[in-house]
Amino acid sequence: MESLRPSSDDAGLLAAGPTAQVLLADPGTAGWVRELMAAELPRADVRLPHGEALAEVLLDLAVAHEDINPVVGAREQLGADPVLAELLERCVRTFVRDMGVVGGGPQLGPRLPALPSGTGPAGHWFALLVFAATVRHTLAFHLRRGIPAEVSRRTFADVGRQCAVHYRRHGTPGIVNTSWLTRHFRGVLYHLGRLQYERTRLGGRTGRAVAEAGGPAGPGDLSLNVHIPDFSGPLTPVACDESVERARAFFARHFSDGPHTVATCHSWLLDPQLAERLPAGSNIVRFQRRFRLLPVGEAPDDDAPLRFVFGTSDRPLSDLPRVTALQRAVTDHLMSGGHWYGGTGWFAL
């Protein structure tokens, strides 16, 4: 890794070899490389397992069995590439720097963009290999907090879920939503029953809405952001009730830096138009009723429900299946000229 060093220009990076040239020539990664190499990061013991040891880590992350051997092979390529090895090490050190820090925005955790095809299998699986090298640090953080091993296991299993989402969307092996997964490995997101909860702070718009309604918090206060994982069964009221009760007890027990008095959610599932298209007793409508909903924004987001319900937003609406009430609701609304919007809501804990 001696060949890759920060530089005031690209000359030092380009001299590192063909991988650096590919990364710097790609608009999606050029800035990322420069930012990562310029960052001041703490020292950390970075170890990326290989062979059988890596296979066991991948299984713990719920990666599909058929993907294990390709990822193990990609790790060997990465180990022989000083540029990718250095970038991986710096990504892990970024996780260590930001472990447990509550907040949002790009300043926390490493960005993990899709690497260009010229970086080969190691580039294709780069984010997954970063997670495999980081998990021991996150588990150490969990252990210091007394977090049960079962919660850790369920939380990290979201990696395998995002591999499944990649296959559903693209028909090929890979991993999506890598920036989303950085929350898990920074120790701020936990899977508790049917739902996931992210430690965060109320933003200005949501915080003001909570305060103006007489709620127990305001802008900048600690809160829990609720997420609804895919491939997890129906969103029944009983399952959600049990999950919320677990969250109340979990965060009170393991995080004493302040009370989490409000739960928020930002999702297309909170678009009020769904209540007009679905039966009143549907799980989604009952989920919406948990929240005080804020007015939706002006910008439509039709892609989100299409991706989550059908796995793609590229197919003609007339070709999409119409088996479930939700499938019919999403497509009928769009075919009638309507749009879907991201919704926001909150409730007091």
Short mmCIF file of C-alpha atoms in Angstrom, two decimals:
data_model
loop_
_atom_site.label_atom_id
_atom_site.label_comp_id
_atom_site.label_asym_id
_atom_site.label_seq_id
_atom_site.Cartn_x
_atom_site.Cartn_y
_atom_site.Cartn_z
CA MET A 1 0.00 0.00 0.00
CA GLU A 2 3.03 2.28 -0.09
CA SER A 3 2.25 3.22 -3.71
CA LEU A 4 -0.92 5.16 -2.89
CA ARG A 5 -0.52 8.40 -0.99
CA PRO A 6 -2.45 11.69 -0.77
CA SER A 7 -1.33 14.25 -3.30
CA SER A 8 -2.10 17.86 -4.14
CA ASP A 9 -2.77 16.71 -7.68
CA ASP A 10 -3.51 13.40 -9.37
CA ALA A 11 0.05 12.61 -10.34
CA GLY A 12 0.76 10.52 -7.25
CA LEU A 13 -2.48 8.62 -7.58
CA LEU A 14 -2.06 7.93 -11.28
CA ALA A 15 1.42 6.59 -10.62
CA ALA A 16 -0.16 3.97 -8.38
CA GLY A 17 -1.24 1.98 -11.40
CA PRO A 18 -4.16 1.11 -13.66
CA THR A 19 -6.77 0.80 -10.89
CA ALA A 20 -6.17 4.39 -9.78
CA GLN A 21 -6.39 5.54 -13.40
CA VAL A 22 -9.75 3.78 -13.82
CA LEU A 23 -11.11 5.30 -10.60
CA LEU A 24 -9.92 8.82 -11.39
CA ALA A 25 -11.32 8.65 -14.92
CA ASP A 26 -14.80 7.80 -13.64
CA PRO A 27 -16.97 10.78 -12.58
CA GLY A 28 -18.66 8.67 -9.93
CA THR A 29 -15.46 7.75 -8.11
CA ALA A 30 -12.82 10.41 -8.87
CA GLY A 31 -13.96 12.79 -6.13
CA TRP A 32 -14.53 9.92 -3.73
CA VAL A 33 -10.93 8.71 -4.08
CA ARG A 34 -9.52 12.19 -3.51
CA GLU A 35 -11.75 12.84 -0.48
CA LEU A 36 -10.97 9.48 1.10
CA MET A 37 -7.24 9.87 0.62
CA ALA A 38 -7.28 13.41 2.05
CA ALA A 39 -9.30 12.50 5.16
CA GLU A 40 -7.61 12.51 8.57
CA LEU A 41 -8.50 9.15 10.09
CA PRO A 42 -7.61 7.35 13.32
CA ARG A 43 -5.37 4.34 13.34
CA ALA A 44 -7.23 1.04 13.41
CA ASP A 45 -6.45 -2.64 13.25
CA VAL A 46 -7.91 -3.47 9.82
CA ARG A 47 -8.13 -7.14 8.96
CA LEU A 48 -9.97 -8.53 5.97
CA PRO A 49 -10.39 -12.30 6.39
CA HIS A 50 -9.74 -14.57 3.43
CA GLY A 51 -10.59 -18.08 2.38
CA GLU A 52 -12.73 -20.08 4.79
CA ALA A 53 -12.63 -17.35 7.44
CA LEU A 54 -14.13 -14.83 5.00
CA ALA A 55 -16.76 -17.37 3.94
CA GLU A 56 -17.90 -17.68 7.56
CA VAL A 57 -18.15 -13.89 7.94
CA LEU A 58 -20.22 -13.68 4.76
CA LEU A 59 -22.57 -16.36 6.04
CA ASP A 60 -22.99 -14.36 9.25
CA LEU A 61 -23.98 -11.40 7.04
CA ALA A 62 -26.64 -13.60 5.38
CA VAL A 63 -24.95 -13.45 1.97
CA ALA A 64 -26.42 -16.08 -0.36
CA HIS A 65 -24.44 -19.31 -0.56
CA GLU A 66 -24.00 -19.05 -4.31
CA ASP A 67 -22.26 -15.70 -3.91
CA ILE A 68 -19.71 -16.86 -1.34
CA ASN A 69 -17.07 -18.27 -3.70
CA PRO A 70 -17.14 -15.26 -6.08
CA VAL A 71 -16.68 -12.89 -3.15
CA VAL A 72 -13.83 -14.96 -1.71
CA GLY A 73 -12.19 -14.85 -5.12
CA ALA A 74 -12.71 -11.08 -5.31
CA ARG A 75 -11.00 -10.72 -1.95
CA GLU A 76 -7.85 -12.36 -3.33
CA GLN A 77 -7.82 -9.91 -6.23
CA LEU A 78 -8.26 -6.99 -3.83
CA GLY A 79 -5.39 -8.24 -1.68
CA ALA A 80 -3.11 -8.07 -4.69
CA ASP A 81 -4.23 -4.54 -5.64
CA PRO A 82 -2.54 -1.89 -3.43
CA VAL A 83 -4.96 0.82 -4.51
CA LEU A 84 -8.16 -1.04 -3.59
CA ALA A 85 -6.52 -2.41 -0.44
CA GLU A 86 -5.62 1.10 0.71
CA LEU A 87 -9.10 2.43 -0.06
CA LEU A 88 -10.70 -0.46 1.84
CA GLU A 89 -8.50 0.20 4.86
CA ARG A 90 -9.39 3.88 4.86
CA CYS A 91 -13.12 3.06 4.60
CA VAL A 92 -12.88 0.81 7.66
CA ARG A 93 -10.98 3.51 9.56
CA THR A 94 -13.80 5.93 8.68
CA PHE A 95 -16.28 3.54 10.27
CA VAL A 96 -14.10 3.34 13.38
CA ARG A 97 -13.90 7.15 13.53
CA ASP A 98 -17.70 7.54 13.36
CA MET A 99 -18.74 4.48 15.38
CA GLY A 100 -21.88 5.26 17.36
CA VAL A 101 -21.97 8.94 16.36
CA VAL A 102 -25.60 10.05 16.02
CA GLY A 103 -26.51 12.29 13.12
CA GLY A 104 -26.97 12.26 9.40
CA GLY A 105 -25.47 13.50 6.21
CA PRO A 106 -22.43 12.53 4.17
CA GLN A 107 -19.95 13.54 6.85
CA LEU A 108 -20.60 10.34 8.82
CA GLY A 109 -19.37 6.97 7.62
CA PRO A 110 -17.61 6.33 4.33
CA ARG A 111 -19.33 6.82 1.01
CA LEU A 112 -19.34 3.52 -0.86
CA PRO A 113 -20.07 4.29 -4.51
CA ALA A 114 -20.39 1.65 -7.20
CA LEU A 115 -16.88 1.16 -8.60
CA PRO A 116 -16.41 1.10 -12.38
CA SER A 117 -16.27 -2.23 -14.19
CA GLY A 118 -12.58 -1.75 -14.92
CA THR A 119 -11.83 -2.57 -11.28
CA GLY A 120 -12.96 -6.17 -11.81
CA PRO A 121 -14.60 -8.48 -9.26
CA ALA A 122 -12.84 -6.76 -6.37
CA GLY A 123 -14.45 -3.49 -7.40
CA HIS A 124 -17.84 -5.13 -7.91
CA TRP A 125 -17.80 -6.57 -4.38
CA PHE A 126 -15.78 -3.75 -2.79
CA ALA A 127 -18.53 -2.51 -0.44
CA LEU A 128 -19.30 -6.02 0.78
CA LEU A 129 -15.62 -6.60 1.51
CA VAL A 130 -15.52 -3.31 3.44
CA PHE A 131 -18.44 -4.53 5.57
CA ALA A 132 -16.70 -7.88 6.12
CA ALA A 133 -13.61 -6.05 7.40
CA THR A 134 -15.65 -3.65 9.56
CA VAL A 135 -18.02 -6.05 11.30
CA ARG A 136 -15.56 -7.00 14.05
CA HIS A 137 -15.27 -3.34 15.06
CA THR A 138 -19.05 -2.93 15.10
CA LEU A 139 -19.47 -6.10 17.14
CA ALA A 140 -16.96 -4.76 19.66
CA PHE A 141 -19.09 -1.61 19.93
CA HIS A 142 -22.20 -3.75 20.42
CA LEU A 143 -20.44 -5.75 23.12
CA ARG A 144 -19.45 -2.61 25.01
CA ARG A 145 -23.11 -1.57 24.96
CA GLY A 146 -24.32 -4.97 26.13
CA ILE A 147 -26.33 -5.52 22.95
CA PRO A 148 -27.52 -9.14 22.63
CA ALA A 149 -25.83 -11.25 19.97
CA GLU A 150 -29.21 -12.07 18.43
CA VAL A 151 -29.90 -8.38 17.78
CA SER A 152 -26.48 -8.02 16.17
CA ARG A 153 -27.10 -11.04 13.97
CA ARG A 154 -30.50 -9.81 12.79
CA THR A 155 -29.12 -6.34 12.15
CA PHE A 156 -26.20 -7.50 10.02
CA ALA A 157 -28.45 -9.88 8.08
CA ASP A 158 -29.67 -6.80 6.20
CA VAL A 159 -26.53 -7.20 4.07
CA GLY A 160 -27.93 -10.40 2.62
CA ARG A 161 -31.28 -8.66 2.11
CA GLN A 162 -29.62 -5.96 -0.01
CA CYS A 163 -27.89 -8.67 -2.07
CA ALA A 164 -31.34 -10.19 -2.67
CA VAL A 165 -32.72 -6.79 -3.66
CA HIS A 166 -29.87 -6.40 -6.17
CA TYR A 167 -30.74 -9.71 -7.77
CA ARG A 168 -34.44 -8.86 -7.87
CA ARG A 169 -33.76 -5.52 -9.56
CA HIS A 170 -30.95 -6.47 -11.91
CA GLY A 171 -31.04 -10.25 -12.27
CA THR A 172 -27.34 -10.47 -11.37
CA PRO A 173 -25.34 -10.94 -8.15
CA GLY A 174 -24.30 -7.80 -6.32
CA ILE A 175 -25.30 -5.50 -3.48
CA VAL A 176 -27.45 -2.35 -3.49
CA ASN A 177 -28.08 0.47 -1.02
CA THR A 178 -24.51 0.41 0.29
CA SER A 179 -24.81 3.93 1.72
CA TRP A 180 -27.90 2.77 3.62
CA LEU A 181 -25.95 -0.14 5.10
CA THR A 182 -23.29 2.14 6.57
CA ARG A 183 -25.79 2.91 9.36
CA HIS A 184 -25.71 -0.71 10.52
CA PHE A 185 -21.92 -0.79 10.67
CA ARG A 186 -21.67 2.58 12.44
CA GLY A 187 -23.72 1.12 15.29
CA VAL A 188 -26.71 3.46 14.93
CA LEU A 189 -29.28 1.12 13.38
CA TYR A 190 -30.80 -2.03 14.89
CA HIS A 191 -33.29 -4.64 13.71
CA LEU A 192 -35.88 -5.31 16.41
CA GLY A 193 -38.69 -7.61 15.35
CA ARG A 194 -40.58 -6.46 12.27
CA LEU A 195 -38.99 -3.00 12.08
CA GLN A 196 -35.59 -1.35 12.12
CA TYR A 197 -34.69 1.70 14.21
CA GLU A 198 -31.99 4.26 13.52
CA ARG A 199 -30.68 6.59 16.19
CA THR A 200 -30.81 10.05 14.70
CA ARG A 201 -31.85 13.62 15.46
CA LEU A 202 -34.99 15.45 14.48
CA GLY A 203 -34.55 17.66 11.45
CA GLY A 204 -35.89 21.17 11.25
CA ARG A 205 -39.16 20.45 9.45
CA THR A 206 -40.10 17.35 11.41
CA GLY A 207 -38.81 18.74 14.69
CA ARG A 208 -40.88 21.89 14.30
CA ALA A 209 -43.97 19.83 13.51
CA VAL A 210 -43.44 17.76 16.67
CA ALA A 211 -42.92 20.83 18.84
CA GLU A 212 -45.87 22.74 17.35
CA ALA A 213 -48.14 19.75 18.05
CA GLY A 214 -47.10 19.76 21.70
CA GLY A 215 -44.82 16.74 21.31
CA PRO A 216 -41.95 15.88 23.66
CA ALA A 217 -39.09 16.99 21.38
CA GLY A 218 -37.98 19.51 18.80
CA PRO A 219 -35.31 20.14 16.14
CA GLY A 220 -31.98 18.55 17.02
CA ASP A 221 -33.33 16.24 19.72
CA LEU A 222 -32.62 12.52 19.72
CA SER A 223 -35.18 10.39 17.91
CA LEU A 224 -35.63 6.97 16.35
CA ASN A 225 -36.13 6.76 12.61
CA VAL A 226 -38.31 3.75 11.78
CA HIS A 227 -37.46 1.67 8.69
CA ILE A 228 -39.51 -1.12 7.12
CA PRO A 229 -37.28 -3.94 5.85
CA ASP A 230 -38.22 -5.92 2.77
CA PHE A 231 -38.61 -9.73 2.70
CA SER A 232 -39.86 -9.72 6.30
CA GLY A 233 -43.45 -10.87 6.12
CA PRO A 234 -46.66 -8.85 6.46
CA LEU A 235 -46.63 -5.50 8.24
CA THR A 236 -49.27 -6.55 10.76
CA PRO A 237 -50.33 -4.30 13.66
CA VAL A 238 -49.40 -7.02 16.18
CA ALA A 239 -45.89 -7.37 14.75
CA CYS A 240 -45.42 -3.59 14.73
CA ASP A 241 -46.73 -3.24 18.30
CA GLU A 242 -44.28 -5.87 19.53
CA SER A 243 -41.41 -4.21 17.64
CA VAL A 244 -42.15 -0.74 19.06
CA GLU A 245 -42.28 -2.14 22.60
CA ARG A 246 -38.94 -3.86 22.05
CA ALA A 247 -37.46 -0.60 20.76
CA ARG A 248 -38.61 1.34 23.81
CA ALA A 249 -36.91 -1.11 26.15
CA PHE A 250 -33.84 -1.69 23.97
CA PHE A 251 -32.73 1.92 23.57
CA ALA A 252 -33.50 2.80 27.18
CA ARG A 253 -31.31 -0.10 28.31
CA HIS A 254 -28.37 0.17 25.91
CA PHE A 255 -28.12 3.91 25.14
CA SER A 256 -28.17 6.22 28.13
CA ASP A 257 -26.99 9.39 26.39
CA GLY A 258 -30.51 10.77 26.26
CA PRO A 259 -34.14 9.68 25.98
CA HIS A 260 -35.58 8.77 22.59
CA THR A 261 -39.02 10.29 22.98
CA VAL A 262 -40.15 10.41 19.35
CA ALA A 263 -40.20 7.95 16.47
CA THR A 264 -40.25 9.22 12.90
CA CYS A 265 -40.62 7.61 9.50
CA HIS A 266 -39.86 8.87 6.00
CA SER A 267 -41.31 6.53 3.40
CA TRP A 268 -43.56 6.22 0.37
CA LEU A 269 -45.67 3.99 2.62
CA LEU A 270 -46.78 7.19 4.40
CA ASP A 271 -48.16 8.82 1.26
CA PRO A 272 -51.77 9.57 2.34
CA GLN A 273 -53.01 8.64 -1.13
CA LEU A 274 -52.43 4.98 -0.28
CA ALA A 275 -55.31 5.19 2.20
CA GLU A 276 -57.55 6.24 -0.69
CA ARG A 277 -56.47 3.29 -2.83
CA LEU A 278 -56.30 0.47 -0.28
CA PRO A 279 -58.94 -1.12 1.97
CA ALA A 280 -59.33 0.62 5.33
CA GLY A 281 -58.26 -2.54 7.15
CA SER A 282 -55.07 -3.11 5.17
CA ASN A 283 -51.80 -3.41 7.07
CA ILE A 284 -50.33 -0.39 5.30
CA VAL A 285 -53.25 1.87 6.15
CA ARG A 286 -53.15 0.74 9.78
CA PHE A 287 -49.40 1.36 9.80
CA GLN A 288 -50.02 4.91 8.58
CA ARG A 289 -52.45 5.53 11.45
CA ARG A 290 -49.62 5.14 13.96
CA PHE A 291 -48.17 8.42 12.77
CA ARG A 292 -49.08 12.07 12.70
CA LEU A 293 -48.48 12.74 9.03
CA LEU A 294 -46.83 15.87 7.68
CA PRO A 295 -47.85 17.35 4.31
CA VAL A 296 -46.01 15.64 1.47
CA GLY A 297 -43.46 17.57 -0.57
CA GLU A 298 -43.99 18.96 -4.02
CA ALA A 299 -41.60 16.63 -5.85
CA PRO A 300 -43.14 13.26 -6.82
CA ASP A 301 -41.23 10.03 -6.34
CA ASP A 302 -42.90 7.40 -8.51
CA ASP A 303 -39.79 5.22 -8.64
CA ALA A 304 -39.79 4.30 -4.94
CA PRO A 305 -43.08 2.32 -4.83
CA LEU A 306 -42.31 0.71 -8.19
CA ARG A 307 -38.89 -0.49 -7.01
CA PHE A 308 -40.15 -1.76 -3.68
CA VAL A 309 -43.34 -3.38 -4.92
CA PHE A 310 -42.15 -4.74 -8.28
CA GLY A 311 -38.37 -4.70 -7.96
CA THR A 312 -37.96 -2.34 -10.92
CA SER A 313 -39.16 0.99 -12.22
CA ASP A 314 -38.15 0.32 -15.84
CA ARG A 315 -40.99 -1.91 -17.05
CA PRO A 316 -44.14 -0.54 -18.70
CA LEU A 317 -46.97 -0.24 -16.19
CA SER A 318 -49.17 -2.46 -18.33
CA ASP A 319 -46.65 -5.32 -17.98
CA LEU A 320 -46.54 -5.28 -14.19
CA PRO A 321 -48.39 -7.96 -12.17
CA ARG A 322 -51.71 -7.08 -10.57
CA VAL A 323 -52.05 -9.91 -8.06
CA THR A 324 -52.14 -7.98 -4.76
CA ALA A 325 -54.18 -4.97 -3.72
CA LEU A 326 -50.96 -2.97 -3.33
CA GLN A 327 -49.79 -3.83 -6.83
CA ARG A 328 -53.11 -2.71 -8.25
CA ALA A 329 -53.15 0.46 -6.15
CA VAL A 330 -49.67 1.54 -7.25
CA THR A 331 -50.21 0.94 -10.96
CA ASP A 332 -53.83 2.17 -11.15
CA HIS A 333 -52.85 5.46 -9.53
CA LEU A 334 -50.00 6.02 -11.98
CA MET A 335 -52.01 4.93 -15.02
CA SER A 336 -54.73 7.42 -14.07
CA GLY A 337 -52.16 10.24 -14.22
CA GLY A 338 -51.40 10.45 -10.51
CA HIS A 339 -48.05 10.49 -8.77
CA TRP A 340 -46.66 9.04 -5.56
CA TYR A 341 -44.81 11.06 -2.93
CA GLY A 342 -42.52 10.36 -0.02
CA GLY A 343 -44.41 10.79 3.24
CA THR A 344 -43.20 11.78 6.70
CA GLY A 345 -44.78 11.07 10.05
CA TRP A 346 -44.03 10.82 13.78
CA PHE A 347 -45.42 9.46 17.00
CA ALA A 348 -44.41 9.90 20.64
CA LEU A 349 -42.58 7.09 22.38
#
